[in-house]
């Protein structure tokens, strides 16, 4: 517990958290600063407005170079020092196993909790979860490696906190899933080890601030999965999956599972053939009536005794009489 005075002023309602691994592992102690911000982080500190329940917004959440949430409204987040783990909304949580080398399982108990593990023989290093406190602000990082616990038989063992050795058994992650996509991101103690965090509880000035404690040369995309290649008209999603085109939104189109494209359905070809036959029938009918109408108009405008008059009835009778006379002659 350390009293601090800084540019924010000295106030018992300003708290700062400088959390570390247990002293037996890191040789350092976690500290709670009262009254202000450590001078080492004053220049890199970024503040954001907090709500009445001390929740705040974070933006541009990403992992392995893929944005998991980019809505301009941001995701609600909270600081919870009573929890050790990082809690993520269901949509972000479900996308993580497709990028990081972890396996998540639903535990068959009354609460239907989901637990994630680092498989055995996997090197204990995970990618970083990135976010911003402000829309155009600094990018902060949570090293998911800090969430790796001991083996299932002894998850709280301190012997594995350095994460320097590969083990034969799988290790649990201090990572929990929200019940839905609207649940807040909750930063527990483990998720805050790489962040110097400030909580300003002064009335009318409620805010949350962060400064990164992480070295700039620490790789952020460790053991990231390869981007899944998509086919045809598929669209790559933020959870590293491919979404088929929604062909049903268009008339007479259906999905071809072979090349993942929208093709015309059999109904389209049938209807097209029917329309062609109908068109040809109408075309021939129009030509027939046009020719017949032309003759009638011509006759109407031509005198009866004119040799140019076309009389289809007379011609027909003449032909019939000619045939009859030829038969008699024979």
Tab-separated table of C-alpha atoms in Angstrom:
chain	number	residue	atom	x	y	z
A	1	UNK	CA	0.000	0.000	0.000
A	2	UNK	CA	1.684	3.219	-1.219
A	3	UNK	CA	0.519	6.823	-1.027
A	4	UNK	CA	1.098	8.664	-4.314
A	5	UNK	CA	0.671	12.300	-5.395
A	6	UNK	CA	0.616	13.262	-9.070
A	7	UNK	CA	-0.961	15.500	-11.699
A	8	UNK	CA	-4.398	14.089	-10.904
A	9	UNK	CA	-4.044	15.509	-7.446
A	10	UNK	CA	-3.918	13.787	-4.096
A	11	UNK	CA	-7.214	12.137	-3.292
A	12	UNK	CA	-8.208	9.125	-1.271
A	13	UNK	CA	-10.660	8.343	-4.061
A	14	UNK	CA	-7.966	7.624	-6.651
A	15	UNK	CA	-6.628	4.070	-6.669
A	16	UNK	CA	-3.996	2.450	-8.858
A	17	UNK	CA	-3.255	-1.276	-9.216
A	18	UNK	CA	0.221	-2.550	-10.019
A	19	UNK	CA	-0.266	-6.326	-9.970
A	20	UNK	CA	2.495	-8.922	-10.274
A	21	UNK	CA	2.971	-12.675	-10.066
A	22	UNK	CA	3.314	-14.029	-6.532
A	23	UNK	CA	6.524	-12.849	-4.851
A	24	UNK	CA	7.840	-16.396	-4.622
A	25	UNK	CA	7.783	-16.565	-8.429
A	26	UNK	CA	8.547	-13.020	-9.612
A	27	UNK	CA	10.456	-11.579	-6.688
A	28	UNK	CA	8.096	-8.579	-6.831
A	29	UNK	CA	5.132	-7.501	-4.758
A	30	UNK	CA	1.761	-6.335	-6.045
A	31	UNK	CA	1.030	-2.754	-5.017
A	32	UNK	CA	-2.056	-0.631	-4.397
A	33	UNK	CA	-1.376	3.071	-4.901
A	34	UNK	CA	-3.581	5.615	-3.151
A	35	UNK	CA	-3.981	9.239	-4.093
A	36	UNK	CA	-2.492	9.256	-7.576
A	37	UNK	CA	-0.496	7.561	-10.317
A	38	UNK	CA	3.050	6.233	-10.160
A	39	UNK	CA	5.359	8.746	-11.869
A	40	UNK	CA	6.730	5.962	-14.078
A	41	UNK	CA	3.339	5.675	-15.847
A	42	UNK	CA	2.080	9.264	-15.834
A	43	UNK	CA	3.188	10.059	-19.386
A	44	UNK	CA	1.802	6.816	-20.880
A	45	UNK	CA	-1.444	6.794	-18.916
A	46	UNK	CA	-4.693	6.956	-20.909
A	47	UNK	CA	-8.009	7.696	-19.213
A	48	UNK	CA	-11.591	7.014	-20.261
A	49	UNK	CA	-14.930	7.958	-18.759
A	50	UNK	CA	-16.552	5.463	-16.411
A	51	UNK	CA	-20.270	4.964	-15.829
A	52	UNK	CA	-22.047	5.161	-12.486
A	53	UNK	CA	-21.347	1.455	-11.898
A	54	UNK	CA	-17.682	2.084	-12.873
A	55	UNK	CA	-18.011	0.164	-16.108
A	56	UNK	CA	-16.355	1.604	-19.204
A	57	UNK	CA	-16.103	0.984	-22.938
A	58	UNK	CA	-13.316	-0.719	-24.874
A	59	UNK	CA	-12.939	-0.762	-28.656
A	60	UNK	CA	-11.333	-2.695	-31.532
A	61	UNK	CA	-10.929	-5.995	-29.687
A	62	UNK	CA	-8.643	-8.277	-31.686
A	63	UNK	CA	-6.410	-11.338	-31.502
A	64	UNK	CA	-3.857	-12.698	-33.985
A	65	UNK	CA	-4.426	-9.707	-36.246
A	66	UNK	CA	-8.153	-10.411	-36.583
A	67	UNK	CA	-10.709	-7.959	-35.217
A	68	UNK	CA	-13.236	-9.765	-33.043
A	69	UNK	CA	-15.338	-6.686	-32.271
A	70	UNK	CA	-15.286	-3.388	-34.141
A	71	UNK	CA	-18.637	-1.740	-33.462
A	72	UNK	CA	-18.373	2.003	-32.841
A	73	UNK	CA	-20.437	1.654	-29.667
A	74	UNK	CA	-17.709	-0.450	-28.045
A	75	UNK	CA	-17.946	-3.314	-25.569
A	76	UNK	CA	-18.728	-2.740	-21.916
A	77	UNK	CA	-15.863	-3.695	-19.579
A	78	UNK	CA	-15.246	-3.823	-15.841
A	79	UNK	CA	-12.376	-4.225	-13.393
A	80	UNK	CA	-12.952	-6.959	-10.806
A	81	UNK	CA	-10.128	-7.613	-8.343
A	82	UNK	CA	-12.275	-10.211	-6.566
A	83	UNK	CA	-11.887	-12.442	-9.623
A	84	UNK	CA	-8.680	-13.992	-10.899
A	85	UNK	CA	-9.835	-14.685	-14.436
A	86	UNK	CA	-10.675	-12.893	-17.652
A	87	UNK	CA	-14.338	-13.097	-18.589
A	88	UNK	CA	-15.336	-12.546	-22.213
A	89	UNK	CA	-18.732	-12.134	-23.908
A	90	UNK	CA	-19.861	-15.285	-25.692
A	91	UNK	CA	-19.135	-14.016	-29.219
A	92	UNK	CA	-15.497	-13.119	-28.449
A	93	UNK	CA	-14.961	-16.167	-26.251
A	94	UNK	CA	-16.212	-18.576	-28.932
A	95	UNK	CA	-13.831	-17.088	-31.510
A	96	UNK	CA	-10.655	-17.562	-29.423
A	97	UNK	CA	-10.157	-21.350	-29.912
A	98	UNK	CA	-10.140	-20.773	-33.683
A	99	UNK	CA	-7.093	-18.516	-33.351
A	100	UNK	CA	-5.229	-19.641	-30.232
A	101	UNK	CA	-4.000	-23.201	-29.518
A	102	UNK	CA	-6.582	-23.878	-26.825
A	103	UNK	CA	-9.479	-26.292	-26.426
A	104	UNK	CA	-12.730	-25.289	-24.709
A	105	UNK	CA	-15.268	-27.726	-23.285
A	106	UNK	CA	-18.683	-27.397	-21.678
A	107	UNK	CA	-18.626	-28.947	-18.226
A	108	UNK	CA	-21.689	-31.066	-17.492
A	109	UNK	CA	-22.854	-29.461	-14.298
A	110	UNK	CA	-25.830	-27.395	-13.275
A	111	UNK	CA	-24.269	-24.110	-14.334
A	112	UNK	CA	-23.125	-25.459	-17.709
A	113	UNK	CA	-19.772	-23.689	-17.380
A	114	UNK	CA	-17.224	-23.734	-20.179
A	115	UNK	CA	-13.577	-24.396	-19.377
A	116	UNK	CA	-10.584	-23.926	-21.663
A	117	UNK	CA	-7.302	-25.803	-21.643
A	118	UNK	CA	-3.858	-25.632	-23.156
A	119	UNK	CA	-3.330	-29.134	-24.605
A	120	UNK	CA	-0.447	-31.255	-23.403
A	121	UNK	CA	2.887	-30.940	-25.254
A	122	UNK	CA	1.959	-27.404	-26.289
A	123	UNK	CA	4.519	-24.731	-25.456
A	124	UNK	CA	2.895	-22.504	-22.792
A	125	UNK	CA	2.760	-19.277	-24.781
A	126	UNK	CA	-0.438	-17.719	-26.113
A	127	UNK	CA	-1.239	-14.691	-28.297
A	128	UNK	CA	-2.275	-11.315	-26.917
A	129	UNK	CA	-5.788	-9.945	-26.762
A	130	UNK	CA	-5.687	-6.312	-27.920
A	131	UNK	CA	-8.117	-3.451	-27.336
A	132	UNK	CA	-8.394	0.340	-27.050
A	133	UNK	CA	-9.760	2.429	-24.198
A	134	UNK	CA	-10.768	5.149	-26.661
A	135	UNK	CA	-11.759	4.875	-30.329
A	136	UNK	CA	-8.516	6.419	-31.579
A	137	UNK	CA	-6.438	5.706	-28.517
A	138	UNK	CA	-3.481	3.536	-27.611
A	139	UNK	CA	-3.654	-0.210	-28.200
A	140	UNK	CA	-3.441	-2.185	-24.951
A	141	UNK	CA	-2.631	-5.867	-24.690
A	142	UNK	CA	-3.542	-8.714	-22.375
A	143	UNK	CA	-1.105	-11.596	-22.649
A	144	UNK	CA	-3.329	-14.686	-22.567
A	145	UNK	CA	-0.294	-16.617	-21.334
A	146	UNK	CA	-0.933	-15.071	-17.914
A	147	UNK	CA	-4.209	-17.001	-17.813
A	148	UNK	CA	-2.512	-20.430	-17.979
A	149	UNK	CA	-2.846	-22.286	-14.686
A	150	UNK	CA	-1.434	-25.552	-13.401
A	151	UNK	CA	-2.549	-29.053	-14.441
A	152	UNK	CA	-6.143	-30.170	-13.915
A	153	UNK	CA	-5.102	-32.081	-10.806
A	154	UNK	CA	-3.588	-28.953	-9.233
A	155	UNK	CA	-4.655	-25.858	-11.229
A	156	UNK	CA	-3.588	-23.373	-8.523
A	157	UNK	CA	-0.055	-24.707	-8.199
A	158	UNK	CA	2.584	-21.962	-8.218
A	159	UNK	CA	5.140	-24.264	-9.835
A	160	UNK	CA	3.811	-23.543	-13.331
A	161	UNK	CA	3.376	-19.760	-13.235
A	162	UNK	CA	6.640	-19.029	-15.046
A	163	UNK	CA	5.318	-20.899	-18.133
A	164	UNK	CA	8.794	-21.856	-19.279
A	165	UNK	CA	8.335	-25.582	-19.813
A	166	UNK	CA	6.168	-27.797	-21.972
A	167	UNK	CA	4.276	-30.426	-20.000
A	168	UNK	CA	2.671	-33.741	-20.937
A	169	UNK	CA	-0.648	-32.875	-19.348
A	170	UNK	CA	-3.104	-30.199	-20.342
A	171	UNK	CA	-3.377	-27.053	-18.264
A	172	UNK	CA	-6.458	-25.059	-17.477
A	173	UNK	CA	-6.937	-21.403	-18.445
A	174	UNK	CA	-8.360	-18.801	-16.090
A	175	UNK	CA	-10.853	-17.797	-18.768
A	176	UNK	CA	-14.635	-17.756	-18.423
A	177	UNK	CA	-17.475	-17.360	-20.906
A	178	UNK	CA	-20.306	-14.883	-20.581
A	179	UNK	CA	-23.835	-16.159	-21.034
A	180	UNK	CA	-24.395	-13.982	-24.119
A	181	UNK	CA	-22.761	-11.423	-26.406
A	182	UNK	CA	-23.973	-8.450	-24.332
A	183	UNK	CA	-22.131	-9.506	-21.180
A	184	UNK	CA	-19.228	-7.212	-20.234
A	185	UNK	CA	-15.539	-7.983	-20.544
A	186	UNK	CA	-14.357	-8.486	-16.956
A	187	UNK	CA	-10.670	-8.001	-16.196
A	188	UNK	CA	-9.661	-10.138	-13.233
A	189	UNK	CA	-6.336	-10.072	-11.416
A	190	UNK	CA	-4.468	-12.293	-13.888
A	191	UNK	CA	-5.606	-10.203	-16.862
A	192	UNK	CA	-4.287	-7.005	-15.241
A	193	UNK	CA	-0.687	-8.090	-14.637
A	194	UNK	CA	0.567	-6.370	-17.783
A	195	UNK	CA	-1.514	-3.231	-17.175
A	196	UNK	CA	-1.064	-0.471	-14.642
A	197	UNK	CA	-4.692	0.360	-13.841
A	198	UNK	CA	-6.145	3.512	-12.295
A	199	UNK	CA	-9.635	3.869	-10.817
A	200	UNK	CA	-10.767	7.445	-10.217
A	201	UNK	CA	-13.811	7.470	-7.929
A	202	UNK	CA	-14.054	11.240	-7.442
A	203	UNK	CA	-17.680	12.448	-7.838
A	204	UNK	CA	-18.269	13.970	-11.266
A	205	UNK	CA	-14.902	12.719	-12.497
A	206	UNK	CA	-15.349	8.961	-12.517
A	207	UNK	CA	-12.803	7.434	-14.874
A	208	UNK	CA	-10.655	4.401	-15.555
A	209	UNK	CA	-7.093	4.654	-16.788
A	210	UNK	CA	-4.497	2.220	-18.053
A	211	UNK	CA	-0.821	2.184	-18.950
A	212	UNK	CA	1.013	-0.755	-20.484
A	213	UNK	CA	3.709	-2.511	-18.469
A	214	UNK	CA	4.563	-4.814	-21.368
A	215	UNK	CA	7.826	-4.528	-23.242
A	216	UNK	CA	7.402	-3.489	-26.879
A	217	UNK	CA	9.542	-6.395	-28.119
A	218	UNK	CA	7.249	-9.088	-26.687
A	219	UNK	CA	5.690	-11.017	-29.622
A	220	UNK	CA	1.917	-10.598	-29.685
A	221	UNK	CA	0.940	-13.283	-32.197
A	222	UNK	CA	2.436	-16.408	-30.651
A	223	UNK	CA	1.137	-19.774	-31.898
A	224	UNK	CA	-1.668	-18.176	-33.872
A	225	UNK	CA	-3.646	-20.455	-36.156
A	226	UNK	CA	-3.386	-19.935	-39.885
A	227	UNK	CA	-6.116	-17.998	-41.591
A	228	UNK	CA	-8.669	-20.482	-42.971
A	229	UNK	CA	-8.793	-20.246	-46.800
A	230	UNK	CA	-12.285	-19.652	-48.190
A	231	UNK	CA	-13.695	-20.969	-51.463
A	232	UNK	CA	-15.797	-19.436	-54.189
A	233	UNK	CA	-18.165	-16.818	-52.801
A	234	UNK	CA	-17.502	-17.577	-49.110
A	235	UNK	CA	-16.609	-14.680	-46.793
A	236	UNK	CA	-13.959	-14.997	-44.082
A	237	UNK	CA	-15.286	-14.289	-40.577
A	238	UNK	CA	-13.555	-12.837	-37.532
A	239	UNK	CA	-13.712	-16.228	-35.771
A	240	UNK	CA	-11.492	-17.711	-38.529
A	241	UNK	CA	-14.310	-19.562	-40.264
A	242	UNK	CA	-15.821	-19.168	-43.717
A	243	UNK	CA	-19.443	-18.159	-44.184
A	244	UNK	CA	-21.319	-19.543	-47.177
A	245	UNK	CA	-23.113	-17.041	-49.419
A	246	UNK	CA	-26.799	-16.675	-48.606
A	247	UNK	CA	-28.098	-17.745	-52.009
A	248	UNK	CA	-31.641	-18.060	-50.683
A	249	UNK	CA	-31.920	-14.261	-50.603
A	250	UNK	CA	-32.146	-14.288	-54.396
A	251	UNK	CA	-34.778	-15.863	-56.626
A	252	UNK	CA	-33.878	-19.113	-58.385
A	253	UNK	CA	-30.375	-19.361	-56.831
A	254	UNK	CA	-29.043	-22.226	-54.743
A	255	UNK	CA	-25.695	-23.008	-53.100
A	256	UNK	CA	-23.337	-25.345	-54.893
A	257	UNK	CA	-21.507	-27.161	-52.078
A	258	UNK	CA	-18.709	-28.180	-54.427
A	259	UNK	CA	-17.351	-24.737	-55.247
A	260	UNK	CA	-19.360	-22.671	-52.706
A	261	UNK	CA	-20.987	-20.437	-55.310
A	262	UNK	CA	-24.564	-19.443	-56.080
A	263	UNK	CA	-25.875	-21.163	-59.191
A	264	UNK	CA	-29.249	-21.116	-60.951
A	265	UNK	CA	-31.600	-23.793	-59.668
A	266	UNK	CA	-33.412	-26.403	-61.788
A	267	UNK	CA	-36.613	-24.394	-61.355
A	268	UNK	CA	-34.947	-21.467	-63.097
A	269	UNK	CA	-34.147	-23.565	-66.190
A	270	UNK	CA	-37.679	-25.008	-66.268
A	271	UNK	CA	-39.305	-21.599	-66.006
A	272	UNK	CA	-36.911	-20.204	-68.613
A	273	UNK	CA	-37.868	-22.968	-71.092
A	274	UNK	CA	-41.579	-22.325	-70.490
A	275	UNK	CA	-41.111	-18.599	-71.042
A	276	UNK	CA	-39.219	-19.206	-74.306
A	277	UNK	CA	-42.007	-21.461	-75.623
A	278	UNK	CA	-44.597	-18.881	-74.601
A	279	UNK	CA	-42.629	-16.117	-76.289
A	280	UNK	CA	-42.309	-18.075	-79.548
A	281	UNK	CA	-46.030	-18.908	-79.518
A	282	UNK	CA	-46.949	-15.294	-78.989
A	283	UNK	CA	-44.495	-14.213	-81.703
A	284	UNK	CA	-45.954	-16.584	-84.306
A	285	UNK	CA	-49.498	-15.603	-83.327
A	286	UNK	CA	-48.698	-11.920	-83.701
A	287	UNK	CA	-47.127	-12.519	-87.130
A	288	UNK	CA	-50.175	-14.486	-88.285
A	289	UNK	CA	-52.680	-11.883	-87.142
A	290	UNK	CA	-50.499	-9.123	-88.535
A	291	UNK	CA	-50.476	-10.729	-91.998
A	292	UNK	CA	-54.209	-11.417	-91.865
A	293	UNK	CA	-54.946	-7.872	-90.718
A	294	UNK	CA	-52.721	-6.446	-93.465
A	295	UNK	CA	-54.743	-8.282	-96.162
A	296	UNK	CA	-58.029	-7.058	-94.720
A	297	UNK	CA	-56.822	-3.487	-94.627
A	298	UNK	CA	-55.527	-3.819	-98.184
A	299	UNK	CA	-58.886	-5.134	-99.412
A	300	UNK	CA	-60.729	-2.416	-97.585
A	301	UNK	CA	-58.743	0.230	-99.411
A	302	UNK	CA	-58.842	-1.478	-102.853
A	303	UNK	CA	-61.918	-1.303	-105.203
A	304	UNK	CA	-63.833	-4.535	-105.598
A	305	UNK	CA	-63.232	-4.818	-109.339
A	306	UNK	CA	-59.521	-4.055	-109.033
A	307	UNK	CA	-57.203	-6.869	-110.107
A	308	UNK	CA	-54.977	-6.004	-107.101
A	309	UNK	CA	-57.660	-7.019	-104.668
A	310	UNK	CA	-56.800	-10.014	-102.591
A	311	UNK	CA	-59.752	-12.304	-102.106
A	312	UNK	CA	-58.693	-15.356	-100.216
A	313	UNK	CA	-62.192	-16.823	-100.440
A	314	UNK	CA	-62.355	-16.572	-104.258
A	315	UNK	CA	-58.899	-17.998	-104.606
A	316	UNK	CA	-59.856	-20.873	-102.400
A	317	UNK	CA	-63.085	-21.542	-104.417
A	318	UNK	CA	-61.150	-21.375	-107.705
A	319	UNK	CA	-58.644	-23.857	-106.507
A	320	UNK	CA	-61.426	-26.167	-105.353
A	321	UNK	CA	-63.254	-25.914	-108.749
A	322	UNK	CA	-60.039	-26.578	-110.605
A	323	UNK	CA	-59.434	-29.721	-108.691
A	324	UNK	CA	-63.052	-30.848	-109.311
A	325	UNK	CA	-62.809	-30.275	-113.111
A	326	UNK	CA	-59.572	-32.151	-113.280
A	327	UNK	CA	-61.192	-35.109	-111.599
A	328	UNK	CA	-64.112	-35.145	-114.112
A	329	UNK	CA	-61.721	-34.978	-117.067
A	330	UNK	CA	-59.937	-38.031	-115.820
